[in-house]
mmCIF file of C-alpha atoms in Angstrom:
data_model
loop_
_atom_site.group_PDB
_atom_site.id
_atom_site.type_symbol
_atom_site.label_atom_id
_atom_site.label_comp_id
_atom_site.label_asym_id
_atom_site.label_seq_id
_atom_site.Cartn_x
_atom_site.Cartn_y
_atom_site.Cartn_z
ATOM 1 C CA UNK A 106 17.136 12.162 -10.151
ATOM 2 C CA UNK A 107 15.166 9.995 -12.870
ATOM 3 C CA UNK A 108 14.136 11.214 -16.248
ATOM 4 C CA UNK A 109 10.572 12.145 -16.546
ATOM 5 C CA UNK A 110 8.630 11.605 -19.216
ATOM 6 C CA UNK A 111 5.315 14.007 -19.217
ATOM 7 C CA UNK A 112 3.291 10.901 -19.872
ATOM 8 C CA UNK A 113 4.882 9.084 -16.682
ATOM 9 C CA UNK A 114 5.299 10.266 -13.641
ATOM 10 C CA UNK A 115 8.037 10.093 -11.585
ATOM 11 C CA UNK A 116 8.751 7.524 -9.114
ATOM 12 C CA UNK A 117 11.214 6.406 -6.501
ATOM 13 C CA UNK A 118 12.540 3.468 -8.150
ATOM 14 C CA UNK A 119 12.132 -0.217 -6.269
ATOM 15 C CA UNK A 120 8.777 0.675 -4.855
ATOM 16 C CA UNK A 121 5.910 -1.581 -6.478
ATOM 17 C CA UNK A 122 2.323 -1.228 -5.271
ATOM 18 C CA UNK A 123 -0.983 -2.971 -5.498
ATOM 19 C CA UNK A 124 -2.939 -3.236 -9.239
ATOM 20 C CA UNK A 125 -5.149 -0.413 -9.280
ATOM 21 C CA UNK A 126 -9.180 -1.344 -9.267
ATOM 22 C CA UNK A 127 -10.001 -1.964 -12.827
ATOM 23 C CA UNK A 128 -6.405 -3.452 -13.668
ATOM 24 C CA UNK A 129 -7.738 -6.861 -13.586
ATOM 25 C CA UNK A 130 -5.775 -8.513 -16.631
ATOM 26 C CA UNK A 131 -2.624 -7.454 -15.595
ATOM 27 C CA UNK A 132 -0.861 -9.123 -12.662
ATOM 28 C CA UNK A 133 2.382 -6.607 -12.561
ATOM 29 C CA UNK A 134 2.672 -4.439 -9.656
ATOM 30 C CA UNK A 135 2.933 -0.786 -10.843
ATOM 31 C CA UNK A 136 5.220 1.862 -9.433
ATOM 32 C CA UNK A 137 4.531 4.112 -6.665
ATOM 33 C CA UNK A 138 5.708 7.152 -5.074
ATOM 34 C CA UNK A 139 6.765 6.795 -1.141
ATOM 35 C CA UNK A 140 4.515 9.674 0.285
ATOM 36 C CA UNK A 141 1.661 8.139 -1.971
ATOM 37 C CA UNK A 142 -1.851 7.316 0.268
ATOM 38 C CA UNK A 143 -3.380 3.947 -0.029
ATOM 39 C CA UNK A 144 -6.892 2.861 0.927
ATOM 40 C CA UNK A 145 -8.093 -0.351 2.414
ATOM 41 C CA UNK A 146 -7.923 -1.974 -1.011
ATOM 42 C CA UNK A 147 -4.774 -0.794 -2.045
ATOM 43 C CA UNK A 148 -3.003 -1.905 0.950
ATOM 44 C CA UNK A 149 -5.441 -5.524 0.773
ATOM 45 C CA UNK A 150 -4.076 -5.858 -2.472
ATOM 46 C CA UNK A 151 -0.766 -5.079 -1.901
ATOM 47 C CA UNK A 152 -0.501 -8.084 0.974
ATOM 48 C CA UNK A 153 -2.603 -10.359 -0.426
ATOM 49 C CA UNK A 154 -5.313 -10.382 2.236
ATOM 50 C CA UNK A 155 -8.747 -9.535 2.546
ATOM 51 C CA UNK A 156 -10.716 -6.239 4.035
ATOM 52 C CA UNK A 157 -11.746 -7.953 6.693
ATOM 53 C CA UNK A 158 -8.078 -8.725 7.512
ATOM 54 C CA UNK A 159 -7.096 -5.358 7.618
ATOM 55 C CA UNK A 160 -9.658 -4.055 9.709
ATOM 56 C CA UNK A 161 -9.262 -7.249 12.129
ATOM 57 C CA UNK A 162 -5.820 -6.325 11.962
ATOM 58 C CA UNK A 163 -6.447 -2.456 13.332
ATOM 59 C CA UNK A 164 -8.788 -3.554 16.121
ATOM 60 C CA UNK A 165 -5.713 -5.866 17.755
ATOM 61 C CA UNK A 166 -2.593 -3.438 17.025
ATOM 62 C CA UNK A 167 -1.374 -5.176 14.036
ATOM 63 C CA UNK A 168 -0.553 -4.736 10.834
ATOM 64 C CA UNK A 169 1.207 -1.738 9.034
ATOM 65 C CA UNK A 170 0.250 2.002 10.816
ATOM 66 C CA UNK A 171 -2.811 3.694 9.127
ATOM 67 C CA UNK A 172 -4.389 6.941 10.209
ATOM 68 C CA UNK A 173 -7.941 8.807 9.338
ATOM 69 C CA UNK A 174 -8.393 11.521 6.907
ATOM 70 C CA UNK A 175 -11.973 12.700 8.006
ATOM 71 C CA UNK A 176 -13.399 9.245 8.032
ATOM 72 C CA UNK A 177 -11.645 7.408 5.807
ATOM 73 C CA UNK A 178 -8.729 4.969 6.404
ATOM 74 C CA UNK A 179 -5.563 5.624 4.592
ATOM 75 C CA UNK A 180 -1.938 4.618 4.785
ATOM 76 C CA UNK A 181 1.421 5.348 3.232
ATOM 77 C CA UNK A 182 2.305 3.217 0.275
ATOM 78 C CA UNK A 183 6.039 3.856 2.147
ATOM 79 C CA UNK A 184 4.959 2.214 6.094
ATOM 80 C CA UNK A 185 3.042 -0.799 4.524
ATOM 81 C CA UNK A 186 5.853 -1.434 2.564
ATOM 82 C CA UNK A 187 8.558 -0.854 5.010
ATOM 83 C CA UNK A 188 5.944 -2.712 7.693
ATOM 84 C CA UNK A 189 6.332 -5.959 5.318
ATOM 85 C CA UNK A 190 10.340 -5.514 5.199
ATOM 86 C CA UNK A 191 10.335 -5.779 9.036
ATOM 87 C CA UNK A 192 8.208 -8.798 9.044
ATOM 88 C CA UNK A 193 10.901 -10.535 6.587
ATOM 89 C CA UNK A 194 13.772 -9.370 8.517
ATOM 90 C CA UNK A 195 12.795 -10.719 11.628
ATOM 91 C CA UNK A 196 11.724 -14.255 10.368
#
């Protein structure tokens, strides 16, 4: 188990994420938690694509696994991530 710090919060470590809207100037990824929900921009950030993309993406079956809460899109920082390990792997 990590050390917390109450001004951080704590993390799985080797999970990075998408720059949070707003977090223009700084091109580091940022730590996330696994169960952690992402929206369309998150996970557009995170792989370097557009909206468009994503939603193109949904319509044919690809692309990481992303499910509705009410109506809005969401996904688990963990399956986009572990969706872009399985694209590496089998390459």
């Amino acid at each position: 188990m990590m050390a917390t710090n109450s001004n951080v919060p704590a993390v799985e470590p080797g999970f990075f994420g998408p720059r949070r809207r707003g977090d223009r100037a700084s091109r580091a990824p940022r730590l996330v938690e696994a169960q952690e929900l992402w929206d369309i921009d998150d996970v557009a950030s995170y792989l370097g694509v557009t909206k468009q993309t994503i939603y193109s993406w949904r319509t044919t079956g690809y692309g990481p696994a992303g499910f509705r809460v009410g109506k809005h899109l969401r996904w688990r920082a963990a399956t986009v991530i572990t969706w872009t390990v399985r694209l590496e792997e089998n390459q």
